[in-house]
Amino acid sequence: MLKHKVAVVTGSTSGIGLGIARQLAAAGADLMINGFGDAAEIEALRAELASTYGVRVAYNGADLSVATEATGLIANTVRELGSVDVLVNNAGIQYVSPVQEFPLERWDAVIAINLTAVFLTTRAALPIMHERKWGRIINIASVHGLVASADKSAYVAAKHGVVGLSKTVALETAGSGITCNAICPGWVLTPLVQKQIDTLAVKENLSPEEAKTKLLSEKQPSLQFATPEQLGGLAIFLCSDAAAQITGIALPMDGGWLAR
Ligand code: NAD
């Protein structure tokens, strides 16, 4: 389905981004992967993706908290792979603290990576998509783009911002062949969430399994994590012709979180 298309997935060295990158490659897209990690491990991942799926895979280590690097990621993808047809804005960080103790430096970092970088990559990619009269922008927001939880002020503000930005881009691109949507996952077991499970286990003296169950039962009625593979499946659907008229939506995958 995505043969001769180029996909950029930010934050794809781990977790949800990697799950989405895998499915885009399986659908035939050439890939630009991005994110932090050990250089040798990233190179092994890049080579494994290329050989498993028979597509071109490049890596760019842009730090998305730096505006020139976020913009440069798109320019570099065009230079190395020739286009940007699918942009998945996935990179994100979390910081947990009550507002009155929230460090400004952490607030700035969360907003820069989770929101401003989405604006910067989108702004850089749109002219290329308009030229080709086709594009898919998929922003990995969160249920926290639609509802709040205590102690996650910067994250909730950024993710609500991503949902709003996605709607604006959808309006500005309507009818052009480009769509822009937000996906809103509930809990997905990735390094980002494992950190929160570990903190809960220590704080409440729970075993790792008990902490996992507690985390899920507070928010996610299915008591099951969504998976990076399932999120990849949804991203593939949003790239399909069947989804050509789906734009400007915030689509939850949350085991019932928002139904409560
Ligand atoms: P993760 O920590 O496993 O992966 C985050 C990725 O982003 C990594 O590849 C990391 O290297 C990269 N990254 C972090 N800072 C970066 C920066 N400055 N520049 C470039 N790359 C950077 O996290 P995840 O759980 O897979 O989260 C992915 C996205 O999904 C995030 O936007 C997160 O907010 C969102 N999300 C996650 C969950 C969940 O339960 N895990 C739920 C809802 C939304």
Coordinates of N, CA and C in Angstrom, one line a residue, residues 15-254:
G15 N 9.4 1.9 21.8 CA 8.0 2.0 22.2 C 7.0 2.1 21.0
I16 N 6.0 3.0 21.1 CA 5.0 3.2 20.1 C 5.5 3.5 18.7
G17 N 6.5 4.4 18.7 CA 7.1 4.9 17.5 C 7.7 3.7 16.7
L18 N 8.4 2.9 17.4 CA 9.0 1.7 16.7 C 7.9 0.8 16.2
G19 N 6.8 0.6 17.0 CA 5.7 -0.3 16.5 C 5.1 0.3 15.3
I20 N 4.9 1.6 15.2 CA 4.3 2.2 14.0 C 5.3 2.1 12.8
A21 N 6.6 2.4 13.1 CA 7.6 2.4 12.0 C 7.6 1.0 11.4
R22 N 7.6 -0.1 12.2 CA 7.6 -1.4 11.7 C 6.4 -1.7 10.7
Q23 N 5.2 -1.2 11.1 CA 4.1 -1.5 10.3 C 4.1 -0.7 9.0
L24 N 4.6 0.5 9.1 CA 4.7 1.3 7.8 C 5.7 0.7 6.9
A25 N 6.8 0.2 7.4 CA 7.8 -0.5 6.6 C 7.2 -1.8 6.0
A26 N 6.4 -2.5 6.8 CA 5.8 -3.8 6.4 C 4.8 -3.4 5.2
A27 N 4.2 -2.2 5.2 CA 3.3 -1.8 4.2 C 4.1 -1.3 3.0
G28 N 5.4 -1.2 3.0 CA 6.2 -0.9 1.9 C 6.8 0.5 1.9
A29 N 6.6 1.3 2.9 CA 7.2 2.6 3.0 C 8.7 2.6 3.3
D30 N 9.4 3.5 2.6 CA 10.8 3.8 3.0 C 10.7 4.6 4.3
L31 N 11.7 4.5 5.2 CA 11.5 5.0 6.5 C 12.7 5.9 6.9
M32 N 12.3 7.0 7.6 CA 13.3 7.8 8.4 C 13.0 7.6 9.8
I33 N 13.9 6.9 10.5 CA 13.7 6.8 12.0 C 14.5 7.8 12.7
N34 N 14.0 8.1 13.9 CA 14.6 9.2 14.8 C 14.4 8.8 16.2
G35 N 15.3 9.4 17.1 CA 15.1 9.1 18.5 C 16.5 8.9 19.1
F36 N 16.5 8.8 20.4 CA 17.8 8.6 21.2 C 18.1 7.2 21.4
G37 N 19.3 6.9 21.8 CA 19.7 5.5 22.1 C 21.1 5.3 21.8
D38 N 21.6 4.1 22.1 CA 22.9 3.7 21.8 C 23.2 3.6 20.3
A39 N 24.2 4.2 19.8 CA 24.5 4.3 18.4 C 24.5 2.9 17.7
A40 N 25.2 2.0 18.3 CA 25.3 0.7 17.7 C 24.0 -0.1 17.7
E41 N 23.2 0.1 18.7 CA 21.9 -0.6 18.8 C 20.9 0.1 17.7
I42 N 21.0 1.4 17.6 CA 20.2 2.1 16.6 C 20.6 1.6 15.2
E43 N 21.9 1.5 14.9 CA 22.3 1.0 13.6 C 21.9 -0.4 13.3
A44 N 21.9 -1.2 14.4 CA 21.4 -2.6 14.2 C 19.9 -2.6 13.9
L45 N 19.2 -1.8 14.6 CA 17.7 -1.7 14.3 C 17.5 -1.2 12.9
R46 N 18.2 -0.2 12.5 CA 18.0 0.4 11.1 C 18.3 -0.7 10.1
A47 N 19.4 -1.5 10.3 CA 19.7 -2.5 9.3 C 18.6 -3.6 9.3
E48 N 18.2 -4.0 10.6 CA 17.2 -5.1 10.7 C 15.9 -4.7 10.0
L49 N 15.4 -3.4 10.2 CA 14.2 -3.0 9.6 C 14.3 -3.0 8.0
A50 N 15.5 -2.6 7.5 CA 15.7 -2.5 6.1 C 15.7 -4.0 5.5
S51 N 16.3 -4.9 6.2 CA 16.4 -6.2 5.6 C 15.1 -7.0 5.8
T52 N 14.4 -6.8 7.0 CA 13.2 -7.5 7.2 C 12.1 -7.1 6.2
Y53 N 12.0 -5.8 5.9 CA 10.9 -5.4 5.1 C 11.3 -5.0 3.7
G54 N 12.6 -5.1 3.4 CA 13.0 -4.8 2.0 C 12.8 -3.3 1.6
V55 N 12.9 -2.4 2.5 CA 12.7 -1.0 2.2 C 14.0 -0.2 2.6
R56 N 14.1 1.0 2.1 CA 15.2 1.9 2.5 C 14.9 2.5 3.9
V57 N 15.9 2.4 4.8 CA 15.7 2.9 6.1 C 16.9 3.8 6.5
A58 N 16.6 5.1 6.8 CA 17.7 6.0 7.3 C 17.4 6.4 8.7
Y59 N 18.4 6.9 9.4 CA 18.3 7.3 10.7 C 18.8 8.8 10.8
N60 N 18.0 9.6 11.6 CA 18.5 10.9 11.9 C 18.2 11.2 13.4
G61 N 19.3 11.6 14.1 CA 19.2 11.7 15.5 C 18.8 13.1 16.0
A62 N 18.0 13.8 15.2 CA 17.6 15.1 15.6 C 17.0 15.2 17.0
D63 N 17.5 16.1 17.8 CA 16.9 16.4 19.1 C 15.7 17.3 18.9
L64 N 14.5 16.9 19.1 CA 13.3 17.6 18.7 C 13.1 18.8 19.6
S65 N 13.8 18.9 20.7 CA 13.6 20.1 21.6 C 14.4 21.3 21.0
V66 N 15.2 21.0 19.9 CA 15.9 22.1 19.3 C 15.2 22.4 17.9
A67 N 14.7 23.6 17.8 CA 13.9 24.0 16.6 C 14.6 23.6 15.3
T68 N 15.9 24.0 15.2 CA 16.6 23.8 13.9 C 16.7 22.3 13.6
E69 N 16.8 21.5 14.6 CA 17.0 20.1 14.4 C 15.7 19.4 14.0
A70 N 14.5 19.9 14.6 CA 13.2 19.4 14.2 C 13.0 19.7 12.7
T71 N 13.2 20.9 12.3 CA 13.0 21.3 10.9 C 14.0 20.6 10.0
G72 N 15.3 20.4 10.5 CA 16.3 19.7 9.8 C 16.0 18.3 9.5
L73 N 15.2 17.6 10.4 CA 14.8 16.2 10.2 C 14.1 16.1 8.9
I74 N 13.2 17.0 8.6 CA 12.4 16.9 7.4 C 13.3 17.2 6.2
A75 N 14.1 18.2 6.2 CA 15.0 18.5 5.1 C 15.9 17.3 4.8
N76 N 16.4 16.7 5.9 CA 17.3 15.6 5.8 C 16.7 14.4 5.1
T77 N 15.4 14.2 5.5 CA 14.6 13.1 4.9 C 14.5 13.3 3.4
V78 N 14.2 14.5 3.0 CA 14.0 14.7 1.6 C 15.3 14.5 0.9
R79 N 16.4 15.0 1.5 CA 17.7 14.8 0.9 C 18.1 13.3 0.8
E80 N 17.8 12.5 1.8 CA 18.2 11.1 1.8 C 17.3 10.1 1.1
L81 N 15.9 10.4 1.3 CA 15.0 9.5 0.7 C 14.0 10.0 -0.3
G82 N 14.2 11.4 -0.6 CA 13.5 11.9 -1.7 C 12.1 12.6 -1.5
S83 N 11.5 12.4 -0.3 CA 10.2 12.9 -0.1 C 9.8 12.8 1.4
V84 N 8.7 13.3 1.8 CA 8.0 13.0 3.0 C 6.5 12.9 2.7
D85 N 6.0 11.7 2.8 CA 4.6 11.5 2.4 C 3.8 11.2 3.7
V86 N 4.4 10.5 4.6 CA 3.7 10.2 5.9 C 4.6 10.8 7.0
L87 N 4.0 11.6 7.8 CA 4.7 12.2 9.0 C 4.0 11.7 10.3
V88 N 4.7 10.9 11.0 CA 4.1 10.5 12.3 C 4.9 11.2 13.4
N89 N 4.2 12.1 14.1 CA 4.8 12.9 15.2 C 4.5 12.1 16.5
N90 N 5.5 11.4 16.9 CA 5.3 10.4 18.0 C 6.2 10.8 19.2
A91 N 7.4 11.3 19.0 CA 8.3 11.5 20.1 C 7.6 12.3 21.3
G92 N 7.8 11.9 22.5 CA 7.2 12.6 23.6 C 7.9 12.2 24.9
I93 N 7.8 13.1 25.9 CA 8.3 12.8 27.2 C 7.2 13.1 28.2
Q94 N 7.4 12.7 29.4 CA 6.5 12.9 30.5 C 7.2 13.5 31.7
Y95 N 6.6 14.3 32.5 CA 7.1 14.7 33.8 C 6.0 14.9 34.7
V96 N 6.1 14.3 35.9 CA 5.0 14.2 36.8 C 5.3 15.0 38.1
S97 N 4.4 16.0 38.4 CA 4.6 16.8 39.6 C 3.4 17.7 39.7
P98 N 3.0 18.0 41.0 CA 1.9 19.0 41.1 C 2.4 20.4 40.5
V99 N 1.4 21.2 40.1 CA 1.7 22.4 39.4 C 2.6 23.3 40.2
Q100 N 2.3 23.4 41.5 CA 3.0 24.4 42.4 C 4.5 24.1 42.5
E101 N 4.9 22.8 42.2 CA 6.3 22.4 42.3 C 6.9 22.1 40.9
F102 N 6.1 22.3 39.9 CA 6.6 21.9 38.5 C 7.7 22.8 38.1
P103 N 8.9 22.2 37.8 CA 10.1 23.1 37.4 C 9.8 23.7 36.0
L104 N 10.1 25.0 35.8 CA 9.9 25.6 34.5 C 10.7 24.9 33.4
E105 N 11.9 24.5 33.8 CA 12.8 23.8 32.8 C 12.1 22.5 32.3
R106 N 11.4 21.8 33.1 CA 10.7 20.5 32.7 C 9.5 20.9 31.9
W107 N 8.7 21.9 32.3 CA 7.6 22.4 31.5 C 8.0 22.8 30.1
D108 N 9.1 23.5 30.0 CA 9.6 24.0 28.7 C 10.0 22.8 27.8
A109 N 10.6 21.8 28.5 CA 11.1 20.6 27.7 C 9.8 19.8 27.2
V110 N 8.8 19.6 28.1 CA 7.6 18.8 27.6 C 6.9 19.6 26.5
I111 N 6.8 20.9 26.6 CA 6.1 21.7 25.6 C 6.9 21.6 24.3
A112 N 8.2 21.8 24.4 CA 9.0 21.8 23.2 C 9.0 20.5 22.4
I113 N 9.1 19.4 23.1 CA 9.1 18.1 22.4 C 7.7 17.6 22.0
N114 N 6.8 17.7 23.0 CA 5.5 17.1 22.7 C 4.6 18.0 21.9
L115 N 4.8 19.3 21.8 CA 3.9 20.2 21.1 C 4.7 21.0 20.0
T116 N 5.7 21.8 20.4 CA 6.3 22.7 19.4 C 7.0 21.9 18.3
A117 N 7.6 20.8 18.6 CA 8.2 20.0 17.5 C 7.2 19.5 16.5
V118 N 6.0 19.2 17.0 CA 4.9 18.8 16.1 C 4.6 19.9 15.1
F119 N 4.5 21.1 15.6 CA 4.3 22.3 14.7 C 5.5 22.4 13.7
L120 N 6.7 22.3 14.2 CA 7.9 22.5 13.3 C 8.0 21.5 12.2
T121 N 7.8 20.2 12.5 CA 7.9 19.2 11.5 C 6.8 19.3 10.5
T122 N 5.6 19.6 11.0 CA 4.4 19.7 10.1 C 4.6 20.9 9.2
R123 N 5.1 22.0 9.7 CA 5.3 23.2 8.9 C 6.3 22.9 7.8
A124 N 7.4 22.2 8.1 CA 8.4 21.8 7.1 C 7.9 20.8 6.1
A125 N 7.0 19.9 6.5 CA 6.6 18.8 5.6 C 5.5 19.2 4.7
L126 N 4.6 20.2 5.1 CA 3.4 20.5 4.3 C 3.7 20.9 2.9
P127 N 4.7 21.8 2.6 CA 5.0 22.2 1.2 C 5.3 20.9 0.3
I128 N 6.0 20.0 0.9 CA 6.3 18.8 0.1 C 5.1 18.0 -0.2
M129 N 4.2 17.8 0.8 CA 3.0 17.1 0.7 C 2.1 17.8 -0.3
H130 N 2.0 19.1 -0.2 CA 1.1 19.9 -1.2 C 1.6 19.7 -2.6
E131 N 2.9 19.7 -2.8 CA 3.5 19.5 -4.1 C 3.1 18.1 -4.7
R132 N 3.0 17.1 -3.8 CA 2.7 15.8 -4.3 C 1.2 15.5 -4.2
K133 N 0.4 16.5 -3.7 CA -1.0 16.3 -3.6 C -1.5 15.1 -2.8
W134 N -0.7 14.7 -1.9 CA -1.0 13.6 -1.0 C -0.2 13.7 0.3
G135 N -0.7 13.4 1.4 CA 0.0 13.3 2.6 C -0.8 12.8 3.8
R136 N -0.1 12.2 4.7 CA -0.8 11.8 5.9 C 0.0 12.3 7.1
I137 N -0.6 13.1 8.0 CA 0.1 13.5 9.2 C -0.7 12.9 10.3
I138 N 0.1 12.1 11.1 CA -0.5 11.4 12.2 C 0.2 11.8 13.5
N139 N -0.6 12.4 14.4 CA 0.1 12.9 15.6 C -0.3 12.0 16.8
I140 N 0.7 11.5 17.4 CA 0.4 10.6 18.6 C 0.2 11.5 19.8
A141 N -1.1 11.8 20.1 CA -1.4 12.7 21.2 C -1.6 11.7 22.4
S142 N -2.7 11.6 23.0 CA -3.0 10.8 24.2 C -4.4 11.0 24.6
V143 N -4.9 10.1 25.4 CA -6.2 10.4 26.1 C -6.0 11.7 26.8
H144 N -4.8 12.0 27.2 CA -4.5 13.3 27.9 C -4.6 14.5 27.0
G145 N -4.9 14.3 25.7 CA -5.3 15.3 24.8 C -6.8 15.7 24.9
L146 N -7.5 14.8 25.6 CA -9.0 15.0 25.7 C -9.5 15.1 27.1
V147 N -8.8 14.5 28.1 CA -9.1 14.7 29.5 C -7.8 14.8 30.3
A148 N -7.9 15.2 31.5 CA -6.7 15.4 32.3 C -6.5 14.3 33.4
S149 N -5.3 14.3 33.9 CA -5.0 13.6 35.2 C -4.2 14.5 36.0
A150 N -4.3 14.4 37.3 CA -3.5 15.2 38.2 C -2.0 15.0 38.0
D151 N -1.3 16.0 38.3 CA 0.2 16.0 38.3 C 0.9 15.9 36.9
K152 N 0.1 16.1 35.8 CA 0.6 16.0 34.5 C 0.3 17.2 33.7
S153 N 0.5 18.4 34.3 CA 0.0 19.7 33.7 C 0.7 19.9 32.4
A154 N 2.0 19.8 32.3 CA 2.6 20.1 31.0 C 2.2 19.2 29.9
Y155 N 2.2 17.9 30.3 CA 1.8 16.8 29.3 C 0.4 17.0 28.8
V156 N -0.5 17.3 29.8 CA -1.9 17.4 29.4 C -2.1 18.7 28.5
A157 N -1.4 19.8 28.9 CA -1.5 21.0 28.1 C -0.9 20.8 26.7
A158 N 0.2 20.1 26.6 CA 0.8 19.8 25.3 C 0.0 18.9 24.5
K159 N -0.6 17.9 25.1 CA -1.4 16.9 24.3 C -2.7 17.6 23.8
H160 N -3.4 18.4 24.7 CA -4.5 19.1 24.2 C -4.1 20.0 23.1
G161 N -2.9 20.6 23.2 CA -2.4 21.5 22.1 C -2.3 20.7 20.8
V162 N -1.8 19.4 20.9 CA -1.6 18.6 19.7 C -2.9 18.3 19.0
V163 N -4.0 18.0 19.9 CA -5.3 17.8 19.3 C -5.8 19.0 18.6
G164 N -5.6 20.2 19.2 CA -6.1 21.5 18.5 C -5.3 21.7 17.3
L165 N -4.0 21.5 17.3 CA -3.1 21.8 16.2 C -3.5 20.8 15.0
S166 N -3.9 19.6 15.3 CA -4.3 18.6 14.3 C -5.5 19.1 13.6
K167 N -6.5 19.6 14.4 CA -7.7 20.1 13.8 C -7.4 21.3 12.9
T168 N -6.6 22.2 13.3 CA -6.3 23.4 12.5 C -5.6 23.0 11.2
V169 N -4.6 22.0 11.3 CA -3.9 21.6 10.0 C -4.9 20.9 9.1
A170 N -5.9 20.1 9.7 CA -6.9 19.4 8.9 C -7.7 20.4 8.1
L171 N -8.1 21.6 8.8 CA -8.9 22.6 8.1 C -8.1 23.2 7.0
E172 N -6.8 23.5 7.3 CA -6.0 24.2 6.3 C -5.6 23.3 5.1
T173 N -5.7 22.0 5.2 CA -5.4 21.0 4.2 C -6.6 20.4 3.6
A174 N -7.8 20.7 4.1 CA -9.0 19.9 3.6 C -9.1 20.0 2.1
G175 N -9.4 18.8 1.5 CA -9.6 18.7 0.1 C -8.3 18.7 -0.8
S176 N -7.2 18.7 -0.1 CA -5.9 18.8 -0.8 C -5.3 17.4 -1.1
G177 N -5.9 16.4 -0.5 CA -5.2 15.0 -0.5 C -4.4 14.8 0.7
I178 N -4.3 15.8 1.6 CA -3.6 15.6 2.8 C -4.6 15.5 4.0
T179 N -4.3 14.5 4.9 CA -5.2 14.5 6.1 C -4.3 14.6 7.3
C180 N -4.8 15.1 8.4 CA -4.1 15.3 9.6 C -5.0 14.8 10.8
N181 N -4.6 13.9 11.5 CA -5.4 13.3 12.6 C -4.5 13.1 13.9
A182 N -5.2 13.0 15.0 CA -4.5 12.7 16.2 C -4.9 11.3 16.7
I183 N -4.0 10.5 17.2 CA -4.4 9.2 17.8 C -4.2 9.4 19.3
C184 N -5.1 8.9 20.1 CA -5.1 9.2 21.5 C -5.0 7.9 22.3
P185 N -3.8 7.3 22.5 CA -3.7 6.1 23.3 C -4.0 6.3 24.7
G186 N -4.6 5.2 25.4 CA -4.5 5.1 26.8 C -3.2 4.5 27.2
W187 N -3.2 3.7 28.2 CA -1.9 3.1 28.7 C -1.4 2.1 27.7
V188 N -0.1 2.3 27.3 CA 0.6 1.3 26.4 C 1.9 1.0 27.2
L189 N 2.2 -0.3 27.3 CA 3.4 -0.6 28.1 C 4.7 -0.4 27.3
T190 N 5.3 0.8 27.6 CA 6.5 1.2 26.9 C 7.5 1.7 28.0
P191 N 8.7 2.0 27.7 CA 9.6 2.6 28.7 C 9.1 3.8 29.4
L192 N 8.3 4.6 28.7 CA 7.7 5.9 29.3 C 6.7 5.5 30.4
V193 N 6.0 4.4 30.2 CA 5.0 4.0 31.3 C 5.6 3.1 32.3
Q194 N 6.7 2.3 31.9 CA 7.4 1.5 32.9 C 7.9 2.3 34.0
K195 N 8.4 3.5 33.6 CA 9.0 4.4 34.7 C 7.9 4.8 35.7
Q196 N 6.7 5.0 35.2 CA 5.6 5.4 36.1 C 5.1 4.2 37.0
I197 N 5.2 3.0 36.4 CA 4.9 1.8 37.2 C 6.0 1.6 38.3
D198 N 7.2 1.8 37.9 CA 8.3 1.6 38.9 C 8.1 2.6 40.1
T199 N 7.8 3.9 39.7 CA 7.6 4.9 40.7 C 6.5 4.5 41.7
L200 N 5.4 4.0 41.1 CA 4.2 3.6 41.9 C 4.5 2.5 42.8
A201 N 5.3 1.5 42.3 CA 5.7 0.3 43.1 C 6.5 0.7 44.3
V202 N 7.4 1.6 44.1 CA 8.2 2.1 45.2 C 7.4 2.9 46.2
K203 N 6.6 3.8 45.7 CA 5.8 4.7 46.5 C 4.8 4.0 47.4
E204 N 4.2 2.9 46.8 CA 3.1 2.2 47.5 C 3.5 0.8 48.0
N205 N 4.8 0.5 47.9 CA 5.4 -0.7 48.3 C 4.6 -1.9 47.7
L206 N 4.5 -1.9 46.3 CA 3.8 -2.9 45.6 C 4.8 -3.7 44.8
S207 N 4.4 -5.0 44.4 CA 5.2 -5.7 43.5 C 5.0 -5.1 42.1
P208 N 6.0 -5.4 41.1 CA 5.8 -4.9 39.8 C 4.4 -5.2 39.2
E209 N 3.9 -6.5 39.4 CA 2.6 -6.9 38.8 C 1.5 -6.1 39.5
E210 N 1.6 -6.0 40.8 CA 0.5 -5.2 41.6 C 0.5 -3.8 41.1
A211 N 1.7 -3.2 40.9 CA 1.7 -1.8 40.4 C 1.1 -1.6 39.0
K212 N 1.4 -2.6 38.2 CA 0.8 -2.6 36.8 C -0.8 -2.6 36.9
T213 N -1.3 -3.6 37.7 CA -2.7 -3.7 37.8 C -3.3 -2.5 38.4
K214 N -2.7 -1.9 39.4 CA -3.2 -0.7 40.0 C -3.3 0.5 39.0
L215 N -2.2 0.6 38.2 CA -2.1 1.7 37.2 C -3.3 1.5 36.2
L216 N -3.5 0.3 35.7 CA -4.6 0.0 34.8 C -5.9 0.2 35.4
S217 N -6.1 -0.3 36.6 CA -7.5 -0.3 37.1 C -8.0 1.1 37.5
E218 N -7.0 2.0 37.7 CA -7.5 3.4 38.0 C -8.1 4.1 36.8
K219 N -7.7 3.7 35.5 CA -8.1 4.5 34.3 C -8.6 3.6 33.2
Q220 N -8.1 2.4 33.0 CA -8.3 1.7 31.8 C -9.2 0.4 32.0
P221 N -10.5 0.5 31.8 CA -11.5 -0.5 32.2 C -11.1 -1.9 31.6
S222 N -10.5 -2.0 30.5 CA -10.2 -3.3 29.9 C -9.1 -4.0 30.8
L223 N -8.4 -3.3 31.6 CA -7.3 -3.8 32.4 C -6.2 -4.4 31.6
Q224 N -6.2 -4.0 30.3 CA -5.2 -4.5 29.4 C -4.5 -3.3 28.7
F225 N -3.2 -3.4 28.5 CA -2.5 -2.3 27.8 C -2.8 -2.4 26.3
A226 N -2.9 -1.2 25.6 CA -2.9 -1.2 24.2 C -1.4 -1.5 23.8
T227 N -1.2 -2.0 22.5 CA 0.2 -2.3 22.2 C 0.7 -1.4 21.0
P228 N 2.0 -1.3 20.9 CA 2.5 -0.5 19.8 C 2.1 -1.1 18.4
E229 N 1.9 -2.5 18.4 CA 1.4 -3.1 17.1 C 0.0 -2.7 16.8
Q230 N -0.8 -2.6 17.8 CA -2.2 -2.1 17.5 C -2.2 -0.7 17.1
L231 N -1.4 0.1 17.7 CA -1.3 1.5 17.2 C -0.7 1.6 15.8
G232 N 0.2 0.7 15.5 CA 0.7 0.7 14.1 C -0.4 0.4 13.1
G233 N -1.3 -0.6 13.5 CA -2.4 -1.0 12.7 C -3.3 0.2 12.4
L234 N -3.6 1.0 13.4 CA -4.4 2.2 13.3 C -3.8 3.2 12.4
A235 N -2.5 3.4 12.5 CA -1.7 4.4 11.7 C -1.8 3.9 10.2
I236 N -1.7 2.6 10.0 CA -1.8 2.1 8.6 C -3.2 2.4 8.0
F237 N -4.2 2.2 8.9 CA -5.6 2.5 8.4 C -5.7 4.0 8.0
L238 N -5.1 4.8 8.8 CA -5.2 6.3 8.5 C -4.5 6.6 7.2
C239 N -3.5 5.8 6.8 CA -2.8 6.0 5.6 C -3.6 5.5 4.4
S240 N -4.6 4.7 4.6 CA -5.3 4.0 3.5 C -6.2 4.9 2.8
D241 N -6.7 4.5 1.6 CA -7.7 5.2 0.9 C -9.0 5.3 1.6
A242 N -9.3 4.2 2.4 CA -10.5 4.2 3.2 C -10.6 5.3 4.2
A243 N -9.5 5.9 4.5 CA -9.4 6.9 5.5 C -9.2 8.3 4.9
A244 N -9.4 8.4 3.6 CA -9.1 9.7 2.9 C -10.0 10.8 3.4
Q245 N -11.2 10.5 3.8 CA -12.1 11.6 4.3 C -12.1 11.7 5.9
I246 N -11.2 11.0 6.5 CA -11.0 11.1 7.9 C -9.9 12.1 8.2
T247 N -10.3 13.3 8.7 CA -9.3 14.3 8.9 C -9.8 15.2 10.1
G248 N -8.9 15.6 10.9 CA -9.2 16.5 12.0 C -9.8 15.8 13.2
I249 N -9.6 14.5 13.3 CA -10.2 13.8 14.4 C -9.2 13.4 15.5
A250 N -9.7 13.2 16.7 CA -8.8 12.6 17.7 C -9.4 11.3 18.1
L251 N -8.6 10.3 17.7 CA -9.1 8.9 17.8 C -8.5 8.1 18.9
P252 N -9.3 7.8 20.0 CA -8.8 7.1 21.1 C -8.6 5.6 20.9
M253 N -7.5 5.1 21.5 CA -7.4 3.6 21.6 C -7.0 3.4 23.0
D254 N -8.0 3.2 23.9 CA -7.8 3.4 25.3 C -8.5 2.4 26.2

